[in-house]
Tab-separated table of C-alpha atoms in Angstrom:
chain	number	residue	atom	x	y	z
N	1	MET	CA	-4.435	82.232	30.728
N	2	SER	CA	-2.577	82.402	26.950
N	3	ALA	CA	-4.961	82.903	23.982
N	4	ILE	CA	-4.637	78.686	21.795
N	5	PRO	CA	-2.595	79.218	18.529
N	6	HIS	CA	-4.270	79.716	15.648
N	7	LEU	CA	-2.104	76.147	13.680
N	8	VAL	CA	-3.167	72.922	15.220
N	9	GLY	CA	-2.035	69.380	15.563
N	10	MET	CA	-4.217	65.841	15.084
N	11	ILE	CA	-4.173	63.254	16.710
N	12	HIS	CA	-5.651	60.140	15.532
N	13	LEU	CA	-5.797	57.852	17.920
N	14	LYS	CA	-5.899	53.933	17.742
N	15	PRO	CA	-8.719	51.775	18.791
N	16	LEU	CA	-9.900	52.480	21.569
N	17	PRO	CA	-10.701	49.579	23.777
N	18	GLY	CA	-14.338	48.350	23.376
N	19	SER	CA	-13.038	49.556	19.690
N	20	PRO	CA	-13.572	45.825	16.549
N	21	GLY	CA	-10.541	47.186	15.932
N	22	PHE	CA	-8.518	47.655	19.406
N	23	GLY	CA	-5.376	45.858	19.151
N	24	GLY	CA	-5.375	44.548	23.159
N	25	SER	CA	-3.175	47.043	24.480
N	26	ILE	CA	-3.625	50.775	26.299
N	27	ASP	CA	-0.188	51.078	26.102
N	28	SER	CA	0.912	50.579	23.040
N	29	VAL	CA	-2.126	53.058	22.063
N	30	LEU	CA	-0.787	55.680	24.963
N	31	LYS	CA	2.908	54.792	23.917
N	32	THR	CA	1.393	56.283	19.768
N	33	ALA	CA	0.080	59.286	20.980
N	34	LEU	CA	3.570	60.036	22.425
N	35	GLU	CA	5.493	60.069	20.286
N	36	GLU	CA	3.418	61.502	17.351
N	37	ALA	CA	2.849	64.025	19.726
N	38	SER	CA	6.717	64.347	20.333
N	39	LEU	CA	7.603	64.565	16.573
N	40	LEU	CA	4.615	67.595	16.300
N	41	ILE	CA	5.972	69.606	19.038
N	42	GLU	CA	9.394	69.069	17.936
N	43	ALA	CA	8.117	70.011	14.887
N	44	GLY	CA	7.389	73.431	16.102
N	45	PHE	CA	3.349	72.711	16.197
N	46	PRO	CA	2.345	75.198	19.184
N	47	ALA	CA	-1.332	73.291	19.988
N	48	LEU	CA	-2.240	69.582	19.344
N	49	ILE	CA	-6.405	68.331	19.579
N	50	VAL	CA	-6.974	64.674	19.987
N	51	GLU	CA	-9.550	62.258	18.952
N	52	ASN	CA	-11.274	59.006	19.143
N	53	PHE	CA	-10.130	58.773	15.311
N	54	HIS	CA	-10.249	55.116	14.548
N	55	ASP	CA	-13.064	53.924	17.086
N	56	VAL	CA	-15.256	53.203	14.083
N	57	PRO	CA	-17.837	52.444	13.859
N	58	PHE	CA	-18.724	55.427	16.052
N	59	PHE	CA	-21.790	55.985	18.432
N	60	ALA	CA	-23.625	59.198	17.751
N	61	ASP	CA	-23.177	59.969	21.342
N	62	ASP	CA	-22.314	59.596	24.892
N	63	VAL	CA	-19.361	56.796	24.040
N	64	PRO	CA	-18.656	53.386	26.119
N	65	ALA	CA	-17.468	54.117	29.933
N	66	GLU	CA	-13.800	52.784	28.588
N	67	ILE	CA	-13.628	55.667	25.554
N	68	VAL	CA	-13.622	57.730	27.825
N	69	ALA	CA	-12.086	56.550	30.135
N	70	SER	CA	-8.861	55.719	27.633
N	71	MET	CA	-8.771	58.820	26.354
N	72	THR	CA	-8.838	60.610	29.437
N	73	ARG	CA	-5.412	58.882	30.774
N	74	ILE	CA	-3.879	59.632	27.479
N	75	ILE	CA	-4.669	62.857	27.084
N	76	ASP	CA	-3.635	64.130	30.786
N	77	ALA	CA	-0.105	61.904	30.081
N	78	LEU	CA	-0.391	63.881	26.693
N	79	ILE	CA	-0.325	67.035	28.963
N	80	ARG	CA	1.517	66.512	31.474
N	81	GLU	CA	4.803	65.054	28.873
N	82	THR	CA	3.901	67.993	27.118
N	83	GLU	CA	3.998	72.455	27.376
N	84	VAL	CA	1.364	72.879	24.198
N	85	PRO	CA	-2.628	72.932	24.556
N	86	VAL	CA	-4.292	70.412	23.885
N	87	GLY	CA	-7.561	69.743	22.850
N	88	VAL	CA	-10.944	67.538	22.857
N	89	ASN	CA	-12.542	66.057	20.446
N	90	VAL	CA	-15.210	62.702	21.741
N	91	LEU	CA	-16.212	61.010	18.135
N	92	ARG	CA	-19.013	60.933	16.925
N	93	ASN	CA	-20.423	64.179	19.170
N	94	ASP	CA	-20.074	62.850	22.993
N	95	ALA	CA	-19.464	67.281	24.014
N	96	LEU	CA	-20.461	66.096	27.376
N	97	SER	CA	-17.871	63.661	27.454
N	98	ALA	CA	-15.388	65.368	26.065
N	99	LEU	CA	-15.870	69.035	28.400
N	100	GLY	CA	-16.451	66.572	31.107
N	101	ILE	CA	-12.183	65.678	29.737
N	102	ALA	CA	-10.471	68.468	29.674
N	103	ALA	CA	-12.337	69.296	32.840
N	104	ALA	CA	-10.381	66.028	34.739
N	105	THR	CA	-7.026	67.040	32.702
N	106	GLY	CA	-7.299	70.571	32.439
N	107	ALA	CA	-7.101	70.170	27.880
N	108	ARG	CA	-8.011	74.370	27.017
N	109	PHE	CA	-10.540	73.670	23.942
N	110	ILE	CA	-12.841	70.642	22.673
N	111	ARG	CA	-14.310	70.385	19.631
N	112	VAL	CA	-18.043	70.054	19.037
N	113	ASN	CA	-19.387	68.108	15.704
N	114	ILE	CA	-23.352	68.946	16.225
N	115	LEU	CA	-23.842	71.863	18.732
N	116	ALA	CA	-26.875	73.075	17.475
N	117	GLY	CA	-29.561	71.806	15.394
N	118	ILE	CA	-29.888	68.848	13.505
N	119	MET	CA	-27.569	66.782	11.341
N	120	TYR	CA	-28.374	63.706	9.642
N	121	THR	CA	-25.056	61.150	9.724
N	122	ASP	CA	-23.789	57.512	9.442
N	123	GLN	CA	-24.929	57.308	12.613
N	124	GLY	CA	-28.818	58.691	12.144
N	125	PRO	CA	-29.827	61.418	12.894
N	126	ILE	CA	-28.010	64.081	15.675
N	127	VAL	CA	-28.928	66.429	17.777
N	128	GLY	CA	-26.353	69.324	19.071
N	129	ARG	CA	-26.571	69.630	22.517
N	130	ALA	CA	-25.507	73.146	23.446
N	131	PRO	CA	-28.376	73.132	26.744
N	132	GLU	CA	-26.259	70.875	28.243
N	133	VAL	CA	-23.324	71.241	27.573
N	134	MET	CA	-22.952	74.716	28.355
N	135	ARG	CA	-24.761	74.585	32.051
N	136	LYS	CA	-22.106	71.905	32.405
N	137	ARG	CA	-19.277	73.899	32.245
N	138	ALA	CA	-21.159	76.857	35.013
N	139	GLU	CA	-21.673	74.225	36.887
N	140	LEU	CA	-17.393	72.730	36.643
N	141	GLY	CA	-16.409	76.454	36.892
N	142	SER	CA	-14.338	75.680	33.881
N	143	ASP	CA	-13.336	77.732	30.887
N	144	VAL	CA	-13.007	75.504	28.595
N	145	GLU	CA	-13.128	76.348	25.084
N	146	VAL	CA	-16.079	74.808	22.899
N	147	TRP	CA	-15.304	74.997	19.300
N	148	ALA	CA	-18.334	74.177	16.766
N	149	ASP	CA	-18.220	73.165	13.186
N	150	VAL	CA	-21.012	74.171	11.365
N	151	LEU	CA	-22.382	71.735	8.740
N	152	VAL	CA	-20.291	69.410	9.671
N	153	LYS	CA	-18.088	67.441	7.377
N	154	HIS	CA	-19.115	63.360	6.725
N	155	ALA	CA	-22.996	64.872	7.490
N	156	THR	CA	-26.250	66.338	5.776
N	157	PRO	CA	-28.121	69.300	6.976
N	158	PRO	CA	-32.109	69.324	7.059
N	159	PRO	CA	-33.613	70.658	4.175
N	160	GLY	CA	-33.991	74.778	4.883
N	161	MET	CA	-30.922	74.653	6.390
N	162	ASP	CA	-27.802	76.385	4.598
N	163	ALA	CA	-24.118	77.839	6.875
N	164	ARG	CA	-25.853	81.124	6.968
N	165	GLN	CA	-28.464	79.932	9.345
N	166	ALA	CA	-26.469	77.177	11.206
N	167	THR	CA	-23.084	80.242	11.486
N	168	GLU	CA	-26.254	82.094	13.428
N	169	ASP	CA	-27.430	79.724	14.888
N	170	THR	CA	-24.084	77.852	16.586
N	171	LEU	CA	-22.759	81.052	18.237
N	172	GLU	CA	-26.106	83.147	18.725
N	173	ARG	CA	-28.340	80.353	20.408
N	174	GLY	CA	-25.123	77.256	20.691
N	175	ARG	CA	-23.421	80.251	22.294
N	176	ALA	CA	-20.002	78.483	20.615
N	177	ASP	CA	-16.796	80.534	21.350
N	178	ALA	CA	-15.149	79.576	17.515
N	179	LEU	CA	-16.578	78.017	15.154
N	180	ILE	CA	-15.180	75.257	12.329
N	181	VAL	CA	-15.620	75.030	8.935
N	182	SER	CA	-14.239	71.944	7.188
N	183	GLY	CA	-15.135	70.265	3.185
N	184	SER	CA	-17.567	67.326	2.670
N	185	GLY	CA	-15.344	64.555	4.849
N	186	THR	CA	-12.694	63.818	6.240
N	187	GLY	CA	-9.092	65.530	3.764
N	188	TYR	CA	-11.557	67.741	1.398
N	189	ALA	CA	-10.856	71.611	2.382
N	190	PRO	CA	-13.874	73.564	2.766
N	191	ASP	CA	-15.927	75.756	-0.166
N	192	LEU	CA	-14.650	78.696	-0.070
N	193	GLU	CA	-17.758	79.996	-0.627
N	194	ARG	CA	-19.481	78.539	2.330
N	195	LEU	CA	-16.317	79.183	4.161
N	196	LYS	CA	-17.008	83.306	3.455
N	197	MET	CA	-20.827	83.266	4.264
N	198	VAL	CA	-19.032	81.924	7.686
N	199	ARG	CA	-16.749	84.715	8.204
N	200	ASP	CA	-19.578	86.890	6.918
N	201	VAL	CA	-21.947	86.366	9.530
N	202	ALA	CA	-19.426	85.241	12.531
N	203	GLY	CA	-18.025	88.995	11.932
N	204	PRO	CA	-14.455	89.490	12.711
N	205	ASP	CA	-13.935	88.666	16.411
N	206	VAL	CA	-15.160	85.376	16.210
N	207	ARG	CA	-12.105	82.930	15.955
N	208	ILE	CA	-12.810	80.525	12.137
N	209	ALA	CA	-10.743	77.497	12.405
N	210	ILE	CA	-10.614	74.756	9.079
N	211	GLY	CA	-10.991	71.401	10.409
N	212	SER	CA	-10.275	69.317	7.337
N	213	GLY	CA	-8.318	69.558	4.428
N	214	ALA	CA	-6.094	72.549	4.995
N	215	GLU	CA	-1.929	72.223	3.546
N	216	PRO	CA	0.191	74.255	2.749
N	217	ALA	CA	-0.789	75.068	-0.980
N	218	ASN	CA	-3.898	76.234	0.006
N	219	PHE	CA	-3.608	78.193	3.368
N	220	GLU	CA	-3.197	81.249	2.378
N	221	ASP	CA	-6.698	81.330	0.541
N	222	LEU	CA	-8.035	80.138	3.559
N	223	LEU	CA	-6.596	82.457	5.774
N	224	PHE	CA	-8.736	84.753	3.604
N	225	TYR	CA	-11.374	84.206	5.863
N	226	ALA	CA	-10.907	82.100	8.060
N	227	ASP	CA	-6.748	82.585	11.240
N	228	THR	CA	-6.466	79.182	12.529
N	229	LEU	CA	-5.819	75.646	10.689
N	230	ILE	CA	-6.489	72.106	12.561
N	231	VAL	CA	-3.920	69.721	9.790
N	232	GLY	CA	-4.678	66.385	9.888
N	233	SER	CA	-5.042	64.516	6.826
N	234	TYR	CA	-1.789	66.528	5.306
N	235	THR	CA	1.194	65.655	7.203
N	236	LYS	CA	0.489	61.784	7.705
N	237	VAL	CA	2.037	59.538	4.595
N	238	ASP	CA	-0.013	59.944	1.325
N	239	GLY	CA	-1.875	62.423	2.659
N	240	VAL	CA	-4.575	59.893	3.878
N	241	ALA	CA	-5.705	60.171	7.413
N	242	SER	CA	-5.435	56.410	8.476
N	243	ASN	CA	-1.505	56.784	8.011
N	244	GLU	CA	1.507	56.879	10.161
N	245	LEU	CA	2.554	60.816	10.118
N	246	ASP	CA	4.923	61.605	7.924
N	247	PRO	CA	8.183	63.606	9.149
N	248	ALA	CA	8.484	65.703	5.876
N	249	ARG	CA	4.341	66.659	5.809
N	250	VAL	CA	5.137	67.470	9.431
N	251	ALA	CA	7.661	69.973	8.509
N	252	ALA	CA	6.172	71.370	5.417
N	253	THR	CA	3.832	72.509	7.111
N	254	VAL	CA	4.992	73.895	10.253
N	255	ASP	CA	7.743	75.570	7.779
N	256	ALA	CA	4.390	76.808	5.418
N	257	ALA	CA	2.824	78.107	8.580
N	258	LYS	CA	5.939	79.735	10.093
N	259	SER	CA	6.476	81.490	5.936
N	260	ILE	CA	3.286	83.945	6.507
N	261	GLY	CA	3.596	84.061	9.684
N	262	LEU	CA	0.059	82.269	11.390
N	263	ILE	CA	2.421	80.881	13.871
């Protein structure tokens, strides 16, 4: 199995069944996801990640069955229709469902916002469930990669927790395969000092992905410490995550990635 590429495009799913914003047609959600995937892939994105971005307000974890079923259907269709690696993120932090979806569909990796430790969020305190996730992966005989955030966005760490300790815990005790570093919220770039700390602690051989705020203007700065970019907000109209994809921004992202040898 080939390595997952270092540029990952984002599919922000429209509201799914059961969510307050659901428009009444899962077929429409699927159609939009396929259209966005096609646009990204034709532009040159070599990998995608899918998340239920518009299902606000989010459950802390253990999302309802209709969300899991809907995401499984959509991700299965994306994988059948495309030839690029696909990842899964079930918001806010349902890592076990993400792992199950990936195992069932052939998705290559999952994003886990909080794998180890605790973070205080707008969903309340969320506690990482690394023991269940890693044991379930072994039980399934799966090779799905677990990419885990370090001090995830839209959250506050407990007193005394810093990037150094969070990195060590996520890697050594949570057993993450890769780390994700983001800014304070959606579309915000990470602090370079924090990013440097994560790289210093993780060492040169651990994959570090940027999970928010990456755009052509800062690619080189971010890639001084990271090696993978997940690009979502920048590719949308006006750079706003909730907007539609902007073909010009999508193309600019790919061109910039190619110019620095990322793809």
